[in-house]
Amino acid sequence: MLAPAAAHAESIYGVTEEQFLVSWDSAMPGNLMSGMPITGLQSNETILGIDFRPATGELFAVGSSSRLYTLSSSTGAATMVGSGPFSPPINGSSFGFDFNPTIDRIRFVSDVNKNYVLNPNDGMATEVTDVFFPMGDANAGTDPNVVHSAYTNSFNNATTTQLYGVDAGLDLLVTQANSAGTLGTVGVLGTDVTSTGGFDISGATGVGYMAIEDSTTSRTTFWTVDLMTGLGTPVGEVGGGAIITAIAVAPIPEPTSATLLVASVLGTGVSTVSILRISTLLAAAAMSLPASADHLQQFAANIGSLNNSGGSAFALMTLDTTAMTLDISITGTGFEPNQDHLMHIHGLLTGDGTSGNPAGDSVSPTIADDGDGDGFVEVLEGLPRYGDILLPLPTQNTPTGSFVFNQMYDLTDDSLFGSPVSGMDYVGADLIPLDFREIVIHGLSVDGTAGAGTDGEVDGTAGYKLVLPAASGEIFGVPEPTTAVLAGMLSLAMFARRR
């Protein structure tokens, strides 16, 4: 169990292994605030790093095909910068990626010590001196393994900055002398750093943030980092079991030009809060929230790939405890095209498992649940982990394998609930509490070499297995926007004005 650390409320964007763009509050990483698939990349391309450009507020990303992109933080759409891949091409497997705010160029560093400068205007790359520990440093002569990078003073028109890096081999925070490549040891981070994750420094508060995969739990943990000593302090796990491969701190208004506007819309009971950066409109955020929405509860699920299907999804849900409705939105990608994909909300019920019994806590299955040793978690092997089908959702079938699903359910309509697997009847109340439930998406093709002589859908015959689980994710609660988002906005604006 991580001991939580105090963290200034800022918005953090991250990229998941499944190539979803997600966000969370820096003080509450366990509650994802948004999630959407990243689109517009090359076939089989993955994002290796992201950062906001201080001069414009745009989110930039670098892909594994040696291409530079802008990335919409509201839709996930990637747009290539320039006419194609840059040269020299990417060399390495883990990378630091961050804007130098004083020259409006991107520093790109690899775990094999390569050191590049990327041009955000044309997408071209310039290779400079490899990174190294010089004579006189505590780690002189040691081969570096810098996998994450970030600059201080990440705001427009900054005149000074310092580049920091995370060395995953030595578990250190280091400084880097830009294109000279010289590294300086700052101090140990206090944890086993893996190459999967990200690092960034807030341009508003100067706080260092780090996300790293915990090798013992296969989950991403979120940390603050003391730039003076290098010591990391854990804040908590990133929500939904998401494995994060890159992070960026969202920009806020430039301190000298930030304006906080709070206005009430008379007679509507709705408040609108906007933060504007007047000089360049670098960051603009607006939202309308009910003045009193205690009956509305927000939930989400990061639905990760099962059985190496390649499919994944992100769900957002709103439970109205007054109207007794559940609004479900699911965005999926990477599933087999032109095939039916069954989709359900599953749940465990204690006692004899029948309707009306208290809920048990559903969890996602792992390969350890493969009881017959065929290399797949089949539907009956997953049921003890996530439970029977409580609410069937519409089957998805698209030419691309991607889908967007939105539907509202009346929880008082008992005809909607029940399991086609067990034949059991359920009611809407069995779905509660939602954060004990699991979303499972099914459908996957297998060859004829696995499972011969065993029961279940993987039985030695090749073909598409309609009920074979392809992705699953635990549902978790999301705090009310008025608590998490407004507090963060107000505190950041107040900080900016003090500057």
Short mmCIF file of C-alpha atoms in Angstrom, two decimals:
data_model
loop_
_atom_site.label_atom_id
_atom_site.label_comp_id
_atom_site.label_asym_id
_atom_site.label_seq_id
_atom_site.Cartn_x
_atom_site.Cartn_y
_atom_site.Cartn_z
CA MET A 1 0.00 0.00 0.00
CA LEU A 2 1.42 3.38 -1.02
CA ALA A 3 1.56 6.12 1.57
CA PRO A 4 -0.11 9.10 -0.13
CA ALA A 5 1.81 12.33 -0.51
CA ALA A 6 0.41 15.82 -0.71
CA ALA A 7 0.44 17.02 -4.32
CA HIS A 8 -0.57 20.36 -5.84
CA ALA A 9 -3.74 19.88 -7.89
CA GLU A 10 -2.71 19.88 -11.55
CA SER A 11 -3.99 18.04 -14.61
CA ILE A 12 -1.74 15.23 -15.84
CA TYR A 13 -2.09 13.62 -19.26
CA GLY A 14 -0.79 10.13 -19.90
CA VAL A 15 -0.58 7.56 -22.67
CA THR A 16 -1.49 3.97 -21.82
CA GLU A 17 0.05 0.80 -23.24
CA GLU A 18 -3.16 0.34 -25.22
CA GLN A 19 -2.62 3.79 -26.85
CA PHE A 20 -5.32 5.67 -24.98
CA LEU A 21 -4.86 9.29 -23.92
CA VAL A 22 -6.03 9.59 -20.31
CA SER A 23 -5.90 12.31 -17.67
CA TRP A 24 -6.00 12.59 -13.89
CA ASP A 25 -5.66 15.09 -11.08
CA SER A 26 -2.09 15.07 -9.73
CA ALA A 27 -3.41 14.79 -6.17
CA MET A 28 -5.78 11.90 -7.03
CA PRO A 29 -4.14 9.67 -9.66
CA GLY A 30 -6.47 6.79 -8.80
CA ASN A 31 -9.39 8.56 -10.49
CA LEU A 32 -9.05 8.99 -14.25
CA MET A 33 -10.89 12.09 -15.46
CA SER A 34 -10.91 11.29 -19.19
CA GLY A 35 -9.85 8.67 -21.69
CA MET A 36 -9.95 8.30 -25.47
CA PRO A 37 -8.16 6.20 -28.11
CA ILE A 38 -5.31 7.85 -29.97
CA THR A 39 -6.08 7.90 -33.68
CA GLY A 40 -4.20 8.96 -36.81
CA LEU A 41 -0.96 7.02 -36.20
CA GLN A 42 0.76 4.71 -38.66
CA SER A 43 -0.14 1.00 -38.60
CA ASN A 44 1.16 -0.64 -35.37
CA GLU A 45 2.75 2.63 -34.27
CA THR A 46 2.96 3.52 -30.58
CA ILE A 47 3.50 6.84 -28.82
CA LEU A 48 6.91 7.08 -27.12
CA GLY A 49 6.63 10.49 -25.47
CA ILE A 50 4.36 13.51 -25.07
CA ASP A 51 4.74 17.12 -23.94
CA PHE A 52 2.89 20.43 -24.20
CA ARG A 53 4.62 23.09 -26.29
CA PRO A 54 5.07 26.15 -24.05
CA ALA A 55 4.87 28.59 -26.97
CA THR A 56 1.45 27.47 -28.19
CA GLY A 57 -0.07 25.09 -25.63
CA GLU A 58 -0.32 22.28 -28.21
CA LEU A 59 0.28 18.71 -27.10
CA PHE A 60 3.08 17.07 -29.11
CA ALA A 61 3.95 13.40 -29.37
CA VAL A 62 6.67 11.27 -30.94
CA GLY A 63 5.80 7.93 -32.50
CA SER A 64 7.75 4.72 -32.91
CA SER A 65 7.88 5.29 -36.69
CA SER A 66 10.21 8.29 -36.13
CA ARG A 67 7.38 10.75 -36.75
CA LEU A 68 6.42 13.84 -34.79
CA TYR A 69 2.72 14.58 -34.16
CA THR A 70 0.44 17.11 -32.57
CA LEU A 71 -2.15 15.36 -30.42
CA SER A 72 -5.61 16.68 -29.58
CA SER A 73 -6.15 16.47 -25.83
CA SER A 74 -9.92 16.53 -26.39
CA THR A 75 -10.29 13.92 -29.16
CA GLY A 76 -7.06 11.92 -29.18
CA ALA A 77 -6.53 12.65 -32.89
CA ALA A 78 -2.87 12.72 -33.98
CA THR A 79 -1.72 14.99 -36.85
CA MET A 80 1.72 14.43 -38.34
CA VAL A 81 4.19 17.32 -38.33
CA GLY A 82 6.18 17.53 -41.54
CA SER A 83 6.06 15.20 -44.52
CA GLY A 84 7.26 11.92 -43.04
CA PRO A 85 9.68 10.25 -40.63
CA PHE A 86 12.66 12.19 -39.37
CA SER A 87 16.28 11.21 -39.89
CA PRO A 88 18.39 9.91 -38.25
CA PRO A 89 15.66 7.50 -37.12
CA ILE A 90 14.87 6.49 -33.55
CA ASN A 91 17.50 4.34 -31.86
CA GLY A 92 16.53 2.73 -28.57
CA SER A 93 13.49 1.38 -26.74
CA SER A 94 12.73 3.98 -24.02
CA PHE A 95 12.89 7.75 -24.40
CA GLY A 96 12.84 11.14 -22.74
CA PHE A 97 10.84 13.79 -24.63
CA ASP A 98 10.36 17.41 -23.54
CA PHE A 99 10.30 20.97 -24.86
CA ASN A 100 13.13 23.35 -24.07
CA PRO A 101 11.07 26.49 -23.37
CA THR A 102 13.92 28.91 -24.08
CA ILE A 103 14.50 27.84 -27.70
CA ASP A 104 11.15 26.18 -28.59
CA ARG A 105 12.80 22.87 -29.53
CA ILE A 106 12.26 19.30 -28.29
CA ARG A 107 14.92 17.33 -26.43
CA PHE A 108 14.69 13.61 -27.30
CA VAL A 109 16.98 11.21 -25.40
CA SER A 110 17.12 7.42 -25.66
CA ASP A 111 18.15 4.59 -23.34
CA VAL A 112 21.09 3.85 -25.66
CA ASN A 113 22.44 7.35 -24.91
CA LYS A 114 21.32 8.99 -28.16
CA ASN A 115 20.62 12.71 -27.87
CA TYR A 116 18.47 14.52 -30.45
CA VAL A 117 16.90 17.92 -31.01
CA LEU A 118 13.52 17.80 -32.79
CA ASN A 119 12.03 20.77 -34.62
CA PRO A 120 8.30 21.18 -33.83
CA ASN A 121 7.76 23.21 -37.00
CA ASP A 122 8.91 20.71 -39.63
CA GLY A 123 9.36 17.45 -37.68
CA MET A 124 13.07 17.16 -38.48
CA ALA A 125 15.75 15.80 -36.14
CA THR A 126 19.34 16.77 -35.38
CA GLU A 127 21.59 14.28 -33.57
CA VAL A 128 24.01 15.81 -31.06
CA THR A 129 26.48 14.49 -28.47
CA ASP A 130 25.52 11.24 -26.73
CA VAL A 131 24.72 11.55 -23.02
CA PHE A 132 27.47 10.51 -20.57
CA PHE A 133 28.65 10.84 -16.98
CA PRO A 134 31.84 12.99 -17.00
CA MET A 135 34.98 12.65 -14.94
CA GLY A 136 34.40 13.98 -11.45
CA ASP A 137 30.77 12.85 -11.26
CA ALA A 138 29.88 10.16 -8.74
CA ASN A 139 28.92 7.89 -11.64
CA ALA A 140 31.77 8.74 -13.98
CA GLY A 141 32.40 5.94 -16.45
CA THR A 142 29.02 4.29 -15.84
CA ASP A 143 26.89 3.67 -18.92
CA PRO A 144 23.78 5.86 -18.52
CA ASN A 145 20.21 4.66 -19.03
CA VAL A 146 18.20 7.89 -19.30
CA VAL A 147 14.60 6.98 -20.13
CA HIS A 148 12.62 10.11 -19.13
CA SER A 149 13.40 13.84 -19.49
CA ALA A 150 11.87 17.17 -18.45
CA TYR A 151 12.75 20.88 -18.38
CA THR A 152 12.03 23.42 -15.67
CA ASN A 153 10.33 26.80 -16.34
CA SER A 154 8.05 25.23 -18.95
CA PHE A 155 6.18 28.37 -19.96
CA ASN A 156 6.33 30.77 -22.90
CA ASN A 157 9.18 33.29 -23.05
CA ALA A 158 11.19 31.52 -20.34
CA THR A 159 14.78 32.81 -20.30
CA THR A 160 16.37 30.09 -18.15
CA THR A 161 15.75 26.38 -17.78
CA GLN A 162 17.35 23.17 -16.51
CA LEU A 163 17.01 19.75 -18.12
CA TYR A 164 16.52 16.79 -15.78
CA GLY A 165 16.45 13.09 -16.58
CA VAL A 166 15.57 9.80 -14.93
CA ASP A 167 18.18 7.04 -15.15
CA ALA A 168 16.40 3.67 -14.88
CA GLY A 169 19.63 1.71 -14.54
CA LEU A 170 20.89 3.58 -11.50
CA ASP A 171 17.45 4.70 -10.19
CA LEU A 172 18.71 8.28 -10.19
CA LEU A 173 17.58 11.79 -10.97
CA VAL A 174 20.20 13.50 -13.13
CA THR A 175 20.75 16.85 -14.82
CA GLN A 176 21.74 17.09 -18.48
CA ALA A 177 23.68 19.84 -20.22
CA ASN A 178 21.40 19.90 -23.27
CA SER A 179 23.25 19.13 -26.52
CA ALA A 180 26.62 18.72 -24.77
CA GLY A 181 25.19 15.50 -23.28
CA THR A 182 26.93 15.90 -19.91
CA LEU A 183 24.99 14.29 -17.06
CA GLY A 184 25.18 15.26 -13.40
CA THR A 185 24.04 13.04 -10.55
CA VAL A 186 21.39 14.67 -8.34
CA GLY A 187 20.35 11.81 -6.08
CA VAL A 188 18.57 8.48 -5.75
CA LEU A 189 14.84 8.38 -6.42
CA GLY A 190 14.24 5.87 -3.64
CA THR A 191 12.44 3.29 -5.77
CA ASP A 192 13.18 0.71 -8.46
CA VAL A 193 12.66 2.70 -11.64
CA THR A 194 11.45 0.81 -14.69
CA SER A 195 11.74 2.10 -18.24
CA THR A 196 7.95 2.09 -18.68
CA GLY A 197 6.51 5.40 -17.52
CA GLY A 198 7.10 9.10 -17.81
CA PHE A 199 8.46 12.24 -16.15
CA ASP A 200 7.55 15.92 -16.38
CA ILE A 201 7.98 19.16 -14.43
CA SER A 202 5.15 21.64 -13.95
CA GLY A 203 5.79 25.04 -15.47
CA ALA A 204 3.49 26.58 -12.87
CA THR A 205 4.60 25.02 -9.60
CA GLY A 206 8.02 23.56 -10.42
CA VAL A 207 6.91 20.19 -9.05
CA GLY A 208 8.44 17.13 -10.67
CA TYR A 209 6.04 14.27 -11.45
CA MET A 210 6.96 10.71 -12.33
CA ALA A 211 4.86 7.71 -13.39
CA ILE A 212 6.55 4.31 -13.34
CA GLU A 213 5.39 0.73 -13.67
CA ASP A 214 5.66 -1.24 -10.43
CA SER A 215 7.27 -4.50 -11.52
CA THR A 216 5.71 -6.39 -8.59
CA THR A 217 2.10 -5.36 -9.31
CA SER A 218 2.23 -4.57 -13.06
CA ARG A 219 0.48 -1.27 -12.31
CA THR A 220 1.67 2.30 -12.71
CA THR A 221 2.42 4.34 -9.60
CA PHE A 222 2.48 8.15 -9.62
CA TRP A 223 5.15 10.11 -7.71
CA THR A 224 6.33 13.61 -6.97
CA VAL A 225 10.09 14.17 -7.29
CA ASP A 226 12.24 16.59 -5.27
CA LEU A 227 14.47 18.24 -7.89
CA MET A 228 16.99 19.27 -5.24
CA THR A 229 17.60 15.79 -3.79
CA GLY A 230 16.15 13.44 -6.38
CA LEU A 231 13.98 11.70 -3.81
CA GLY A 232 10.60 10.51 -5.02
CA THR A 233 7.45 10.44 -2.90
CA PRO A 234 4.55 8.15 -3.91
CA VAL A 235 1.11 9.70 -4.41
CA GLY A 236 -0.81 6.58 -5.46
CA GLU A 237 -1.59 4.13 -8.24
CA VAL A 238 -2.95 5.42 -11.53
CA GLY A 239 -6.63 4.49 -11.82
CA GLY A 240 -8.08 1.50 -13.55
CA GLY A 241 -4.87 -0.51 -13.59
CA ALA A 242 -3.61 1.51 -16.54
CA ILE A 243 0.05 1.03 -17.56
CA ILE A 244 1.30 4.53 -18.41
CA THR A 245 4.09 4.95 -20.98
CA ALA A 246 4.36 8.77 -21.11
CA ILE A 247 3.09 11.79 -19.17
CA ALA A 248 2.79 15.55 -19.57
CA VAL A 249 1.63 18.23 -17.13
CA ALA A 250 -1.10 20.38 -18.65
CA PRO A 251 -0.11 24.05 -18.99
CA ILE A 252 -1.90 26.78 -17.10
CA PRO A 253 -2.10 30.52 -17.80
CA GLU A 254 1.16 32.42 -17.98
CA PRO A 255 1.66 33.90 -14.49
CA THR A 256 1.89 37.50 -15.69
CA SER A 257 -1.27 37.33 -17.80
CA ALA A 258 -3.55 34.83 -16.05
CA THR A 259 -7.11 35.89 -15.45
CA LEU A 260 -9.62 33.91 -13.44
CA LEU A 261 -13.20 34.53 -14.48
CA VAL A 262 -16.02 33.15 -12.34
CA ALA A 263 -19.56 33.91 -13.45
CA SER A 264 -22.96 32.59 -12.45
CA VAL A 265 -25.69 32.07 -15.00
CA LEU A 266 -28.75 33.55 -13.33
CA GLY A 267 -31.78 31.33 -13.02
CA THR A 268 -30.10 28.19 -14.32
CA GLY A 269 -28.32 26.85 -11.27
CA VAL A 270 -25.23 26.33 -13.43
CA SER A 271 -21.84 27.91 -12.84
CA THR A 272 -19.20 28.39 -15.53
CA VAL A 273 -15.54 28.62 -14.67
CA SER A 274 -12.97 29.57 -17.32
CA ILE A 275 -9.24 30.10 -17.12
CA LEU A 276 -7.78 32.07 -20.01
CA ARG A 277 -4.26 32.96 -20.90
CA ILE A 278 -4.87 36.33 -22.55
CA SER A 279 -1.55 36.68 -24.37
CA THR A 280 -1.53 33.44 -26.37
CA LEU A 281 -4.66 31.56 -25.27
CA LEU A 282 -2.20 28.85 -24.28
CA ALA A 283 -4.62 27.13 -21.95
CA ALA A 284 -8.36 27.53 -22.15
CA ALA A 285 -10.65 25.40 -20.07
CA ALA A 286 -14.38 25.78 -19.65
CA MET A 287 -16.96 23.62 -18.00
CA SER A 288 -20.55 23.80 -16.90
CA LEU A 289 -21.48 21.92 -13.76
CA PRO A 290 -24.79 21.55 -11.95
CA ALA A 291 -24.85 23.71 -8.84
CA SER A 292 -26.14 20.71 -6.88
CA ALA A 293 -25.51 17.23 -8.28
CA ASP A 294 -25.24 15.03 -5.22
CA HIS A 295 -27.40 12.43 -6.96
CA LEU A 296 -24.94 12.08 -9.85
CA GLN A 297 -22.02 9.69 -9.38
CA GLN A 298 -19.21 9.30 -11.91
CA PHE A 299 -17.46 6.01 -12.74
CA ALA A 300 -14.87 4.83 -15.25
CA ALA A 301 -13.11 1.66 -16.39
CA ASN A 302 -9.81 1.10 -18.15
CA ILE A 303 -10.60 -2.05 -20.14
CA GLY A 304 -7.30 -3.74 -20.95
CA SER A 305 -6.47 -6.48 -23.43
CA LEU A 306 -6.95 -10.14 -22.44
CA ASN A 307 -5.52 -13.21 -24.16
CA ASN A 308 -3.24 -11.01 -26.31
CA SER A 309 -6.26 -9.84 -28.29
CA GLY A 310 -4.93 -6.34 -28.91
CA GLY A 311 -8.35 -4.91 -28.06
CA SER A 312 -8.87 -2.30 -25.35
CA ALA A 313 -11.47 0.26 -24.35
CA PHE A 314 -12.24 3.07 -21.93
CA ALA A 315 -15.63 3.53 -20.27
CA LEU A 316 -17.23 6.53 -18.58
CA MET A 317 -20.48 6.15 -16.65
CA THR A 318 -22.88 8.42 -14.78
CA LEU A 319 -25.20 6.93 -12.18
CA ASP A 320 -28.24 9.05 -11.33
CA THR A 321 -29.44 7.82 -7.94
CA THR A 322 -32.59 9.95 -8.15
CA ALA A 323 -33.80 8.96 -11.61
CA MET A 324 -32.20 5.50 -11.18
CA THR A 325 -30.51 5.61 -14.57
CA LEU A 326 -27.04 4.62 -15.72
CA ASP A 327 -25.50 6.45 -18.68
CA ILE A 328 -22.71 4.36 -20.26
CA SER A 329 -20.15 5.54 -22.84
CA ILE A 330 -17.50 3.09 -24.10
CA THR A 331 -14.81 3.77 -26.70
CA GLY A 332 -13.01 0.66 -27.98
CA THR A 333 -10.18 0.03 -30.38
CA GLY A 334 -7.98 -2.82 -31.64
CA PHE A 335 -10.67 -5.53 -31.73
CA GLU A 336 -11.05 -7.91 -34.67
CA PRO A 337 -12.82 -6.16 -37.56
CA ASN A 338 -16.10 -7.48 -38.96
CA GLN A 339 -16.69 -9.79 -36.01
CA ASP A 340 -19.30 -9.75 -33.25
CA HIS A 341 -17.91 -8.63 -29.91
CA LEU A 342 -20.19 -9.43 -26.98
CA MET A 343 -20.01 -6.90 -24.16
CA HIS A 344 -21.34 -7.16 -20.60
CA ILE A 345 -21.14 -5.78 -17.08
CA HIS A 346 -20.26 -8.68 -14.78
CA GLY A 347 -20.49 -8.94 -11.02
CA LEU A 348 -20.01 -11.28 -8.09
CA LEU A 349 -22.80 -11.85 -5.57
CA THR A 350 -22.04 -13.42 -2.21
CA GLY A 351 -24.02 -16.22 -0.56
CA ASP A 352 -25.59 -18.50 -3.15
CA GLY A 353 -24.92 -15.94 -5.88
CA THR A 354 -28.56 -15.23 -6.60
CA SER A 355 -30.21 -11.85 -7.03
CA GLY A 356 -30.46 -9.75 -3.88
CA ASN A 357 -27.29 -11.04 -2.21
CA PRO A 358 -24.56 -8.53 -1.22
CA ALA A 359 -22.01 -7.70 -3.88
CA GLY A 360 -18.56 -9.24 -4.03
CA ASP A 361 -15.63 -7.29 -5.48
CA SER A 362 -14.93 -8.28 -9.10
CA VAL A 363 -11.37 -8.21 -10.44
CA SER A 364 -9.78 -8.75 -13.83
CA PRO A 365 -8.52 -12.27 -14.53
CA THR A 366 -4.89 -13.02 -15.35
CA ILE A 367 -3.14 -15.91 -17.11
CA ALA A 368 -2.85 -17.52 -13.66
CA ASP A 369 -6.58 -18.29 -14.01
CA ASP A 370 -5.91 -20.53 -17.02
CA GLY A 371 -6.98 -23.75 -15.31
CA ASP A 372 -6.60 -26.14 -18.24
CA GLY A 373 -3.22 -24.84 -19.38
CA ASP A 374 -4.21 -23.99 -22.94
CA GLY A 375 -2.68 -20.51 -22.72
CA PHE A 376 -6.03 -18.67 -22.64
CA VAL A 377 -8.35 -17.41 -19.93
CA GLU A 378 -11.66 -18.82 -21.13
CA VAL A 379 -15.07 -17.51 -20.17
CA LEU A 380 -15.73 -20.06 -17.40
CA GLU A 381 -12.20 -19.55 -16.03
CA GLY A 382 -12.81 -15.81 -15.76
CA LEU A 383 -16.23 -16.06 -14.08
CA PRO A 384 -14.86 -16.78 -10.56
CA ARG A 385 -12.90 -13.51 -10.80
CA TYR A 386 -15.47 -11.15 -12.27
CA GLY A 387 -18.76 -13.02 -11.76
CA ASP A 388 -21.84 -13.71 -13.82
CA ILE A 389 -23.29 -11.39 -16.45
CA LEU A 390 -25.54 -8.85 -14.73
CA LEU A 391 -26.21 -6.44 -17.61
CA PRO A 392 -25.73 -7.44 -21.27
CA LEU A 393 -24.61 -4.53 -23.45
CA PRO A 394 -25.11 -4.32 -27.23
CA THR A 395 -22.83 -6.48 -29.38
CA GLN A 396 -20.26 -4.43 -31.33
CA ASN A 397 -19.23 -5.20 -34.93
CA THR A 398 -17.39 -2.65 -37.09
CA PRO A 399 -15.19 -2.80 -40.21
CA THR A 400 -12.27 -1.26 -38.31
CA GLY A 401 -12.48 -3.05 -34.95
CA SER A 402 -13.03 0.32 -33.25
CA PHE A 403 -16.33 1.48 -31.84
CA VAL A 404 -18.05 4.15 -29.77
CA PHE A 405 -21.05 3.10 -27.71
CA ASN A 406 -23.44 5.37 -25.77
CA GLN A 407 -26.64 4.30 -24.04
CA MET A 408 -28.70 5.13 -20.96
CA TYR A 409 -30.23 2.31 -18.91
CA ASP A 410 -33.28 2.41 -16.65
CA LEU A 411 -32.20 0.52 -13.53
CA THR A 412 -35.81 -0.03 -12.55
CA ASP A 413 -36.46 -2.06 -15.72
CA ASP A 414 -35.68 -5.59 -14.52
CA SER A 415 -36.11 -6.99 -18.03
CA LEU A 416 -32.71 -5.51 -18.97
CA PHE A 417 -30.83 -7.65 -16.45
CA GLY A 418 -29.92 -11.32 -16.56
CA SER A 419 -27.25 -13.76 -17.69
CA PRO A 420 -27.35 -15.66 -21.00
CA VAL A 421 -24.57 -17.86 -19.56
CA SER A 422 -26.20 -19.09 -16.35
CA GLY A 423 -29.81 -18.26 -17.17
CA MET A 424 -30.08 -16.36 -13.87
CA ASP A 425 -32.39 -13.37 -13.58
CA TYR A 426 -31.06 -10.21 -11.96
CA VAL A 427 -32.36 -6.72 -11.16
CA GLY A 428 -30.89 -3.25 -11.39
CA ALA A 429 -30.06 -3.18 -7.67
CA ASP A 430 -27.66 -6.09 -8.20
CA LEU A 431 -25.44 -3.74 -10.23
CA ILE A 432 -24.75 -1.61 -7.13
CA PRO A 433 -22.13 -0.76 -5.94
CA LEU A 434 -20.78 -0.11 -9.43
CA ASP A 435 -17.17 0.06 -8.27
CA PHE A 436 -17.43 -3.67 -7.42
CA ARG A 437 -18.27 -4.51 -11.04
CA GLU A 438 -16.32 -5.39 -14.20
CA ILE A 439 -16.79 -4.74 -17.93
CA VAL A 440 -15.80 -7.65 -20.20
CA ILE A 441 -15.63 -7.61 -24.02
CA HIS A 442 -15.48 -10.94 -25.87
CA GLY A 443 -14.47 -12.34 -29.26
CA LEU A 444 -11.08 -13.53 -30.52
CA SER A 445 -9.69 -15.82 -33.23
CA VAL A 446 -7.31 -18.65 -32.31
CA ASP A 447 -5.36 -21.15 -34.36
CA GLY A 448 -5.82 -24.90 -34.07
CA THR A 449 -2.72 -25.63 -32.00
CA ALA A 450 -4.00 -24.65 -28.55
CA GLY A 451 -6.28 -26.51 -26.19
CA ALA A 452 -6.61 -29.83 -27.98
CA GLY A 453 -8.46 -32.28 -25.77
CA THR A 454 -9.62 -29.62 -23.27
CA ASP A 455 -13.05 -28.23 -22.56
CA GLY A 456 -13.96 -24.63 -23.24
CA GLU A 457 -13.92 -22.43 -26.29
CA VAL A 458 -10.20 -23.06 -26.96
CA ASP A 459 -10.36 -26.77 -27.78
CA GLY A 460 -7.85 -27.41 -30.54
CA THR A 461 -10.06 -26.10 -33.34
CA ALA A 462 -9.14 -22.95 -35.23
CA GLY A 463 -11.47 -20.02 -35.80
CA TYR A 464 -13.30 -17.17 -34.17
CA LYS A 465 -14.36 -17.82 -30.58
CA LEU A 466 -17.35 -15.60 -29.87
CA VAL A 467 -17.33 -15.88 -26.07
CA LEU A 468 -13.56 -15.96 -25.48
CA PRO A 469 -12.72 -12.90 -23.34
CA ALA A 470 -10.78 -10.26 -25.29
CA ALA A 471 -10.64 -7.39 -22.76
CA SER A 472 -11.77 -6.61 -19.23
CA GLY A 473 -11.57 -3.76 -16.75
CA GLU A 474 -12.63 -2.99 -13.21
CA ILE A 475 -15.08 -0.13 -12.72
CA PHE A 476 -13.91 2.55 -10.28
CA GLY A 477 -15.41 5.73 -8.86
CA VAL A 478 -14.45 9.20 -10.10
CA PRO A 479 -14.75 12.22 -7.75
CA GLU A 480 -17.33 14.91 -8.48
CA PRO A 481 -15.91 17.51 -10.91
CA THR A 482 -16.83 20.36 -8.57
CA THR A 483 -14.47 18.96 -5.96
CA ALA A 484 -11.52 17.85 -8.05
CA VAL A 485 -11.48 20.14 -11.03
CA LEU A 486 -12.61 23.46 -9.57
CA ALA A 487 -10.22 23.11 -6.63
CA GLY A 488 -7.34 22.49 -9.00
CA MET A 489 -8.28 25.38 -11.28
CA LEU A 490 -8.69 27.86 -8.45
CA SER A 491 -5.48 26.87 -6.67
CA LEU A 492 -3.45 27.08 -9.88
CA ALA A 493 -4.86 30.48 -10.78
CA MET A 494 -4.12 31.79 -7.28
CA PHE A 495 -0.57 30.46 -7.53
CA ALA A 496 -0.11 32.13 -10.89
CA ARG A 497 -1.31 35.47 -9.57
CA ARG A 498 1.17 35.29 -6.66
CA ARG A 499 3.96 34.88 -9.19
#
